[in-house]
Tab-separated table of C-alpha atoms in Angstrom:
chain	number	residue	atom	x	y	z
A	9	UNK	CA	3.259	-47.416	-80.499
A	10	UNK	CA	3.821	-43.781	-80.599
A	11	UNK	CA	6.605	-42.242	-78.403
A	12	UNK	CA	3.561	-39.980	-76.308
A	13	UNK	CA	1.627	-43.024	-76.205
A	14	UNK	CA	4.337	-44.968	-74.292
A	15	UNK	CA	5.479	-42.218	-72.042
A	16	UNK	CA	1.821	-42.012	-70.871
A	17	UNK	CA	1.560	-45.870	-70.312
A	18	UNK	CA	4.757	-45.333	-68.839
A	19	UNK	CA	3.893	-42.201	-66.145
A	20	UNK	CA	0.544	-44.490	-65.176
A	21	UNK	CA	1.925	-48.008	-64.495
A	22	UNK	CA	4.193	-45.874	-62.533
A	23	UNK	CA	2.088	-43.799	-61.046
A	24	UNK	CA	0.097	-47.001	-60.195
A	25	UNK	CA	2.527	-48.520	-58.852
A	26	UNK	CA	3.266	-45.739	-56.612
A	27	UNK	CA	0.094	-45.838	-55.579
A	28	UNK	CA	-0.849	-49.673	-54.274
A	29	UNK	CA	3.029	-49.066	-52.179
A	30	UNK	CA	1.198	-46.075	-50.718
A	31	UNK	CA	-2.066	-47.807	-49.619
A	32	UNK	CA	-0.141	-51.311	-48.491
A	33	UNK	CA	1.872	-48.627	-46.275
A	34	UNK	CA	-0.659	-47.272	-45.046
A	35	UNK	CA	-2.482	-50.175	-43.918
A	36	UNK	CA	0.337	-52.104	-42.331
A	37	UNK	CA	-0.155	-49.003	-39.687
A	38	UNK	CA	2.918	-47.432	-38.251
A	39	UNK	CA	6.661	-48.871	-37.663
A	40	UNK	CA	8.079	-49.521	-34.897
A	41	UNK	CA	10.181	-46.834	-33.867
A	42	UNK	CA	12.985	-46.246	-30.951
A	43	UNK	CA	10.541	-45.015	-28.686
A	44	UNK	CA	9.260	-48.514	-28.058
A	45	UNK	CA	12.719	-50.191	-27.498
A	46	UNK	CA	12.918	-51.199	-31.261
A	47	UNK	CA	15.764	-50.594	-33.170
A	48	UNK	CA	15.505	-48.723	-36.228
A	49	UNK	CA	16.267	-49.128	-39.238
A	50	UNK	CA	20.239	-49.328	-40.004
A	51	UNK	CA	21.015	-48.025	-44.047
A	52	UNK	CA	24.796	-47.793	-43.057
A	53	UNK	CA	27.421	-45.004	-42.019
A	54	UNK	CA	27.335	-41.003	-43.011
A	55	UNK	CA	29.993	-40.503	-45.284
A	56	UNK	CA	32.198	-37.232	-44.279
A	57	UNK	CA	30.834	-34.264	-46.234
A	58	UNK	CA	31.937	-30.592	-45.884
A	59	UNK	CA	29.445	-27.946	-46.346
A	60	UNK	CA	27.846	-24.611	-46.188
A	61	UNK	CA	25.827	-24.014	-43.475
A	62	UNK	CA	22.920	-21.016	-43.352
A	63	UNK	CA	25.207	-18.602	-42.188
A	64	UNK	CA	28.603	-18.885	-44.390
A	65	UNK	CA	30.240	-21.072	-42.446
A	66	UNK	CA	31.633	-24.491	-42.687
A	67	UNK	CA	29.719	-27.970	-41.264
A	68	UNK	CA	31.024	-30.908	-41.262
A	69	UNK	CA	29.906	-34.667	-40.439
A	70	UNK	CA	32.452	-33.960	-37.123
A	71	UNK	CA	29.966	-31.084	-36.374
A	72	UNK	CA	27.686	-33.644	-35.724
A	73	UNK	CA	29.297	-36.660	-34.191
A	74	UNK	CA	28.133	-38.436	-30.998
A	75	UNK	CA	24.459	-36.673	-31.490
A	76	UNK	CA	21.425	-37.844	-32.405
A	77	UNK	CA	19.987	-35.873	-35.502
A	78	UNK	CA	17.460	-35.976	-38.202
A	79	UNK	CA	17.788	-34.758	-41.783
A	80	UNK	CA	15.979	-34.477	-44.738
A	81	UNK	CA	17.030	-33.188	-48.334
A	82	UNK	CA	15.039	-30.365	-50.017
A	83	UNK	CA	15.287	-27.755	-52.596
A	84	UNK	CA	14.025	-24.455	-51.226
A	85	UNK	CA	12.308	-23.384	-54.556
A	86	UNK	CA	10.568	-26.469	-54.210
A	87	UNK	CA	6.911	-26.412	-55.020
A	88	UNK	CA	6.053	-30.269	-54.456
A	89	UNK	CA	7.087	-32.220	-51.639
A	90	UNK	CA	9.984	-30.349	-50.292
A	91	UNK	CA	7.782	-27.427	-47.883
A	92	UNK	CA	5.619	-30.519	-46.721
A	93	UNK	CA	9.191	-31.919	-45.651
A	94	UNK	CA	9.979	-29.293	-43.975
A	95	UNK	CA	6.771	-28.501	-41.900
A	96	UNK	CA	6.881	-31.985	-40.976
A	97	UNK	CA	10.646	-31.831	-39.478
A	98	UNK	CA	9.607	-28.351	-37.928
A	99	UNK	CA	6.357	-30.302	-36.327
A	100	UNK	CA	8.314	-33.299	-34.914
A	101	UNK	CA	10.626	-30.795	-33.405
A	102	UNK	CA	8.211	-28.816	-31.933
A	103	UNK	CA	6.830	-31.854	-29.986
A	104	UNK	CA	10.312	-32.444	-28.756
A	105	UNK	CA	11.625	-31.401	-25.080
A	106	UNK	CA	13.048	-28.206	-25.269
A	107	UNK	CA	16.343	-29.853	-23.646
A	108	UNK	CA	16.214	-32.643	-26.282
A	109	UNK	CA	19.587	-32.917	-27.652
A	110	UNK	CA	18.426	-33.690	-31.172
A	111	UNK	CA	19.761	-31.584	-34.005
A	112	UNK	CA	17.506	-31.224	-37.416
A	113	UNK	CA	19.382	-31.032	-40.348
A	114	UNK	CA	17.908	-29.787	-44.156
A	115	UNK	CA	20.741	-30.263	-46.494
A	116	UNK	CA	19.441	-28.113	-49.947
């Protein structure tokens, strides 16, 4: 079998793949979330990290301690998924209270 040959076998098993998880999710409608008294899903503790925020300065895990925020990982020159990302993060935000205490975090 040619080395193009199995690449392509390769890219549509896992496309196909990708594709029956996408549908099965869909169906099974949508999880349970916090605003229905269900816990969410727990994938363990934020390691520290020290970064550089938008403007220069520093941000730390600390920064963000005892909040409740979201965050999502993007590349801004992006032209797949990442801009869908982050329309979606500015949409659930936008249907937050505007004294919400939640802080939205990209990291890129």
């Amino acid at each position: 079998m040619s080395r193009r040959l199995l690449w392509a076998v390769l890219v549509l098993t896992l496309g196909g793949v990708l594709a029956a998880w996408m549908v099965t999710t869909m169906r099974s409608g949508p999880r349970s979330g916090a605003s229905d008294g269900v816990a969410l899903d727990s994938f363990g503790a934020v390691p520290d990290f020290a970064l550089t925020d938008q403007l220069g300065q520093p941000a730390t895990r600390a920064d963000l301690a005892g909040q409740p925020w979201v965050a999502d990982f993007i590349f801004t020159r992006c032209g797949g998924p990442c801009p869908r990302m982050s329309e979606r993060m500015a949409r659930i935000a936008g249907g937050l209270s505007p004294d919400s205490k939640v802080r939205f975090v990209s990291f890129t």
